Short mmCIF file of C-alpha atoms in Angstrom, two decimals:
data_model
loop_
_atom_site.label_atom_id
_atom_site.label_comp_id
_atom_site.label_asym_id
_atom_site.label_seq_id
_atom_site.Cartn_x
_atom_site.Cartn_y
_atom_site.Cartn_z
CA UNK A 1 -36.96 -13.67 -8.94
CA UNK A 2 -39.13 -10.97 -10.51
CA UNK A 3 -40.79 -10.54 -13.90
CA UNK A 4 -41.11 -7.02 -15.34
CA UNK A 5 -43.50 -5.72 -18.00
CA UNK A 6 -42.67 -2.92 -20.46
CA UNK A 7 -44.05 -0.27 -18.11
CA UNK A 8 -41.89 -1.72 -15.27
CA UNK A 9 -44.94 -3.15 -13.52
CA UNK A 10 -44.35 -6.53 -11.94
CA UNK A 11 -46.30 -9.56 -13.07
CA UNK A 12 -44.55 -12.03 -10.76
CA UNK A 13 -42.27 -12.15 -7.72
CA UNK A 14 -41.27 -15.24 -5.77
CA UNK A 15 -41.31 -15.81 -2.04
CA UNK A 16 -37.66 -14.77 -1.66
CA UNK A 17 -38.61 -11.20 -2.59
CA UNK A 18 -41.16 -11.18 0.22
CA UNK A 19 -38.59 -12.65 2.61
CA UNK A 20 -36.07 -9.89 1.86
CA UNK A 21 -38.44 -6.92 1.66
CA UNK A 22 -41.04 -7.97 4.19
CA UNK A 23 -43.71 -7.01 1.62
CA UNK A 24 -46.36 -9.61 0.61
CA UNK A 25 -45.96 -10.89 -2.97
CA UNK A 26 -49.47 -9.82 -3.98
CA UNK A 27 -48.59 -6.21 -3.15
CA UNK A 28 -46.07 -6.18 -6.01
CA UNK A 29 -48.31 -7.56 -8.73
CA UNK A 30 -49.47 -4.96 -11.25
CA UNK A 31 -47.37 -2.19 -9.72
CA UNK A 32 -43.92 -0.72 -10.15
CA UNK A 33 -41.56 -0.65 -7.21
CA UNK A 34 -42.01 3.11 -7.13
CA UNK A 35 -45.77 2.65 -6.78
CA UNK A 36 -45.37 0.43 -3.75
CA UNK A 37 -43.26 3.08 -2.06
CA UNK A 38 -39.65 2.23 -2.79
CA UNK A 39 -37.35 5.27 -3.23
CA UNK A 40 -36.44 6.20 -6.81
CA UNK A 41 -32.69 5.89 -6.24
CA UNK A 42 -33.30 2.33 -5.03
CA UNK A 43 -35.73 1.40 -7.80
CA UNK A 44 -33.40 2.77 -10.49
CA UNK A 45 -30.81 0.15 -9.55
CA UNK A 46 -32.95 -2.49 -11.31
CA UNK A 47 -35.31 -0.40 -13.42
CA UNK A 48 -32.52 1.05 -15.57
CA UNK A 49 -31.04 -2.35 -16.56
CA UNK A 50 -34.58 -3.71 -17.16
CA UNK A 51 -35.32 -0.86 -19.60
CA UNK A 52 -31.97 -1.51 -21.33
CA UNK A 53 -32.93 -5.16 -21.86
CA UNK A 54 -36.26 -4.15 -23.40
CA UNK A 55 -34.37 -1.75 -25.67
CA UNK A 56 -31.46 -3.96 -26.76
CA UNK A 57 -32.77 -7.52 -26.24
CA UNK A 58 -29.46 -8.27 -24.51
CA UNK A 59 -28.99 -9.37 -20.94
CA UNK A 60 -27.85 -6.92 -18.28
CA UNK A 61 -26.27 -7.38 -14.86
CA UNK A 62 -26.36 -5.14 -11.84
CA UNK A 63 -25.27 -5.05 -8.25
CA UNK A 64 -27.29 -3.27 -5.62
CA UNK A 65 -27.83 -3.09 -1.90
CA UNK A 66 -31.28 -3.40 -0.39
CA UNK A 67 -32.03 -2.05 3.11
CA UNK A 68 -34.02 -5.03 4.39
CA UNK A 69 -35.68 -5.10 7.84
CA UNK A 70 -32.78 -7.29 9.00
CA UNK A 71 -30.06 -5.02 7.65
CA UNK A 72 -28.48 -4.20 4.32
CA UNK A 73 -28.40 -7.10 1.84
CA UNK A 74 -26.17 -7.09 -1.24
CA UNK A 75 -27.36 -8.64 -4.51
CA UNK A 76 -25.91 -9.51 -7.87
CA UNK A 77 -28.71 -9.60 -10.43
CA UNK A 78 -29.02 -10.78 -14.03
CA UNK A 79 -31.84 -9.50 -16.26
CA UNK A 80 -32.76 -11.44 -19.40
CA UNK A 81 -35.44 -10.96 -22.08
CA UNK A 82 -38.42 -13.34 -22.37
CA UNK A 83 -39.89 -13.54 -25.87
CA UNK A 84 -43.44 -14.19 -27.03
CA UNK A 85 -44.24 -16.65 -29.86
CA UNK A 86 -43.64 -13.90 -32.43
CA UNK A 87 -40.11 -13.25 -31.15
CA UNK A 88 -40.92 -9.96 -29.48
CA UNK A 89 -39.81 -9.18 -25.94
CA UNK A 90 -42.77 -9.73 -23.65
CA UNK A 91 -41.11 -9.61 -20.24
CA UNK A 92 -37.77 -9.15 -18.58
CA UNK A 93 -36.91 -11.71 -15.94
CA UNK A 94 -34.67 -10.64 -13.10
CA UNK A 95 -32.83 -13.19 -10.96
CA UNK A 96 -30.90 -11.82 -7.99
CA UNK A 97 -28.48 -13.72 -5.78
CA UNK A 98 -27.58 -12.69 -2.24
CA UNK A 99 -23.85 -11.93 -2.25
CA UNK A 100 -23.71 -10.31 1.18
CA UNK A 101 -21.14 -12.81 2.48
CA UNK A 102 -18.93 -12.15 -0.54
CA UNK A 103 -19.30 -8.40 -0.08
CA UNK A 104 -18.38 -8.70 3.58
CA UNK A 105 -15.32 -10.73 2.61
CA UNK A 106 -14.39 -8.17 -0.06
CA UNK A 107 -14.72 -5.32 2.42
CA UNK A 108 -12.60 -7.17 4.98
CA UNK A 109 -10.03 -7.98 2.31
CA UNK A 110 -9.99 -4.36 1.19
CA UNK A 111 -9.58 -3.21 4.78
CA UNK A 112 -6.74 -5.65 5.39
CA UNK A 113 -5.08 -4.69 2.11
CA UNK A 114 -5.16 -1.02 3.11
CA UNK A 115 -3.75 -1.88 6.54
CA UNK A 116 -0.94 -3.94 5.01
CA UNK A 117 -0.22 -1.19 2.47
CA UNK A 118 -0.07 1.43 5.22
CA UNK A 119 2.18 -0.76 7.34
CA UNK A 120 4.39 -1.50 4.35
CA UNK A 121 4.61 2.20 3.49
CA UNK A 122 5.48 2.99 7.11
CA UNK A 123 8.14 0.28 7.20
CA UNK A 124 9.56 1.46 3.88
CA UNK A 125 9.77 5.00 5.23
CA UNK A 126 11.41 3.82 8.45
CA UNK A 127 13.85 1.67 6.48
CA UNK A 128 14.73 4.63 4.24
CA UNK A 129 15.36 6.77 7.32
CA UNK A 130 17.50 4.07 8.90
CA UNK A 131 19.52 3.64 5.70
CA UNK A 132 20.00 7.41 5.42
CA UNK A 133 21.13 7.50 9.05
CA UNK A 134 23.57 4.63 8.54
CA UNK A 135 24.91 6.30 5.40
CA UNK A 136 25.69 9.46 7.35
CA UNK A 137 27.67 7.67 10.07
CA UNK A 138 31.43 7.77 9.71
CA UNK A 139 31.99 4.50 11.57
CA UNK A 140 31.31 1.11 10.06
CA UNK A 141 27.91 -0.32 10.98
CA UNK A 142 26.80 -3.88 10.27
CA UNK A 143 23.44 -5.47 11.09
CA UNK A 144 23.21 -9.27 11.34
CA UNK A 145 20.28 -11.64 11.73
CA UNK A 146 20.18 -14.31 14.44
CA UNK A 147 22.23 -16.65 12.26
CA UNK A 148 25.02 -14.11 11.96
CA UNK A 149 24.28 -13.25 8.34
CA UNK A 150 24.74 -9.65 7.21
CA UNK A 151 21.42 -8.03 6.32
CA UNK A 152 22.58 -4.40 6.24
CA UNK A 153 25.97 -2.70 6.02
CA UNK A 154 26.71 0.99 5.64
CA UNK A 155 29.02 2.73 3.19
CA UNK A 156 31.66 3.48 5.81
CA UNK A 157 32.06 -0.23 6.57
CA UNK A 158 32.30 -1.05 2.87
CA UNK A 159 34.90 1.66 2.37
CA UNK A 160 37.07 0.48 5.28
CA UNK A 161 36.92 -3.15 4.12
CA UNK A 162 37.20 -2.26 0.42
CA UNK A 163 34.15 -4.43 -0.31
CA UNK A 164 30.89 -4.00 -2.18
CA UNK A 165 27.42 -4.44 -0.78
CA UNK A 166 26.93 -7.49 -3.02
CA UNK A 167 30.06 -9.13 -1.60
CA UNK A 168 28.88 -8.70 1.99
CA UNK A 169 25.10 -9.20 2.16
CA UNK A 170 24.27 -12.76 3.20
CA UNK A 171 27.76 -13.53 4.44
CA UNK A 172 28.39 -14.36 8.10
CA UNK A 173 30.05 -11.38 9.73
CA UNK A 174 33.48 -12.17 11.19
CA UNK A 175 33.22 -15.77 9.92
CA UNK A 176 33.08 -15.50 6.13
CA UNK A 177 33.98 -11.80 5.85
CA UNK A 178 35.98 -10.05 7.10
CA UNK A 179 38.65 -12.31 8.57
CA UNK A 180 39.52 -11.26 12.14
CA UNK A 181 43.00 -11.28 13.67
CA UNK A 182 44.49 -10.45 17.04
CA UNK A 183 47.57 -8.25 17.63
CA UNK A 184 49.86 -11.27 17.26
CA UNK A 185 48.50 -11.92 13.80
CA UNK A 186 46.62 -15.06 14.79
CA UNK A 187 43.20 -15.69 13.29
CA UNK A 188 40.38 -15.20 15.81
CA UNK A 189 37.74 -17.94 15.52
CA UNK A 190 34.17 -16.80 14.91
CA UNK A 191 33.02 -18.09 18.30
CA UNK A 192 35.49 -15.74 20.01
CA UNK A 193 34.44 -12.58 18.15
CA UNK A 194 32.46 -9.85 19.87
CA UNK A 195 29.61 -10.26 17.37
CA UNK A 196 29.16 -13.95 18.19
CA UNK A 197 29.38 -13.32 21.92
CA UNK A 198 26.83 -10.49 21.79
CA UNK A 199 24.41 -12.69 19.86
CA UNK A 200 24.69 -15.65 22.20
CA UNK A 201 24.97 -13.94 25.57
CA UNK A 202 22.60 -10.97 25.10
CA UNK A 203 25.34 -8.65 26.34
CA UNK A 204 27.24 -5.77 24.76
CA UNK A 205 30.90 -6.47 23.93
CA UNK A 206 33.66 -3.97 23.15
CA UNK A 207 37.12 -4.96 21.99
CA UNK A 208 39.96 -4.16 19.59
CA UNK A 209 41.37 -6.39 16.87
CA UNK A 210 42.17 -6.37 13.15
CA UNK A 211 39.89 -6.77 10.15
CA UNK A 212 41.40 -7.90 6.87
CA UNK A 213 40.46 -5.69 3.91
CA UNK A 214 40.04 -7.03 0.39
CA UNK A 215 43.57 -6.00 -0.59
CA UNK A 216 45.01 -8.05 2.29
CA UNK A 217 45.78 -5.14 4.59
CA UNK A 218 44.89 -5.69 8.22
CA UNK A 219 43.14 -2.69 9.71
CA UNK A 220 43.13 -2.05 13.47
CA UNK A 221 39.55 -1.46 14.62
CA UNK A 222 37.71 -0.67 17.79
CA UNK A 223 34.55 -2.80 17.84
CA UNK A 224 31.31 -2.67 19.81
CA UNK A 225 28.72 -5.39 19.24
CA UNK A 226 25.24 -5.25 20.75
CA UNK A 227 22.37 -7.74 20.54
CA UNK A 228 18.99 -6.78 19.12
CA UNK A 229 16.51 -8.05 21.72
CA UNK A 230 12.89 -8.83 20.91
CA UNK A 231 10.59 -10.80 23.24
CA UNK A 232 13.54 -11.48 25.55
CA UNK A 233 15.54 -13.18 22.79
CA UNK A 234 18.36 -11.96 20.56
CA UNK A 235 17.10 -11.54 16.99
CA UNK A 236 20.45 -10.35 15.66
CA UNK A 237 23.28 -7.95 16.36
CA UNK A 238 24.46 -4.48 15.48
CA UNK A 239 28.23 -4.17 15.20
CA UNK A 240 29.88 -0.75 15.08
CA UNK A 241 33.59 -0.51 14.31
CA UNK A 242 36.02 2.34 13.86
CA UNK A 243 39.30 2.39 11.96
CA UNK A 244 41.87 3.34 14.63
CA UNK A 245 44.92 3.28 12.36
CA UNK A 246 45.83 6.86 13.29
CA UNK A 247 45.45 6.17 16.98
CA UNK A 248 47.77 3.17 16.66
CA UNK A 249 50.50 5.18 14.95
#
């Protein structure tokens, strides 16, 4: 707490000012902060709002950092007018609160936000590259999570199956869509598909069977399913299949 006169001289400071600055309270009395040796750029952080209060009779707030003997301390200050019996401004009272912990938290939050933003931007870029790569592949490519649900499917796969992205995302590959058949025309249960086996055995499986397109046609395909391993556990699968209709003819 500090009380300022019109000429910015101090008529009162409390013990907290001494604690922060290391300067005895009596040194402040009757002097400006410039007169006791504080740099102008530091003094201006409170002198300017004090002068504004004297001019407008309205309170002012300010935030400033003070280089105390124990390190930089951040303050949020409020400056209010004090009136004499005639209603004229006699003093300006400044009350500053130490907000160093809040500032530290804000800086950490800002740092973390930047880190998350950078990571997100990097992931978005990598995802865009992966999607562009998948789009350029002529074979069908499907990515499943560890529950078998489709989380990504390329245009070639959609074209072969005559499906839309909306129809496929979230479905269980080879269980919901598409239906899988062997050469005899018998339905292959999900647990016997290469995708399921790759997910649950952590091995790569290659086979040939038939996928049923949306129009009911059964398309002969060569399929390779591989697990996506992270921390020694399968987190999903990547299934690549090729329409081998011409090869079968």
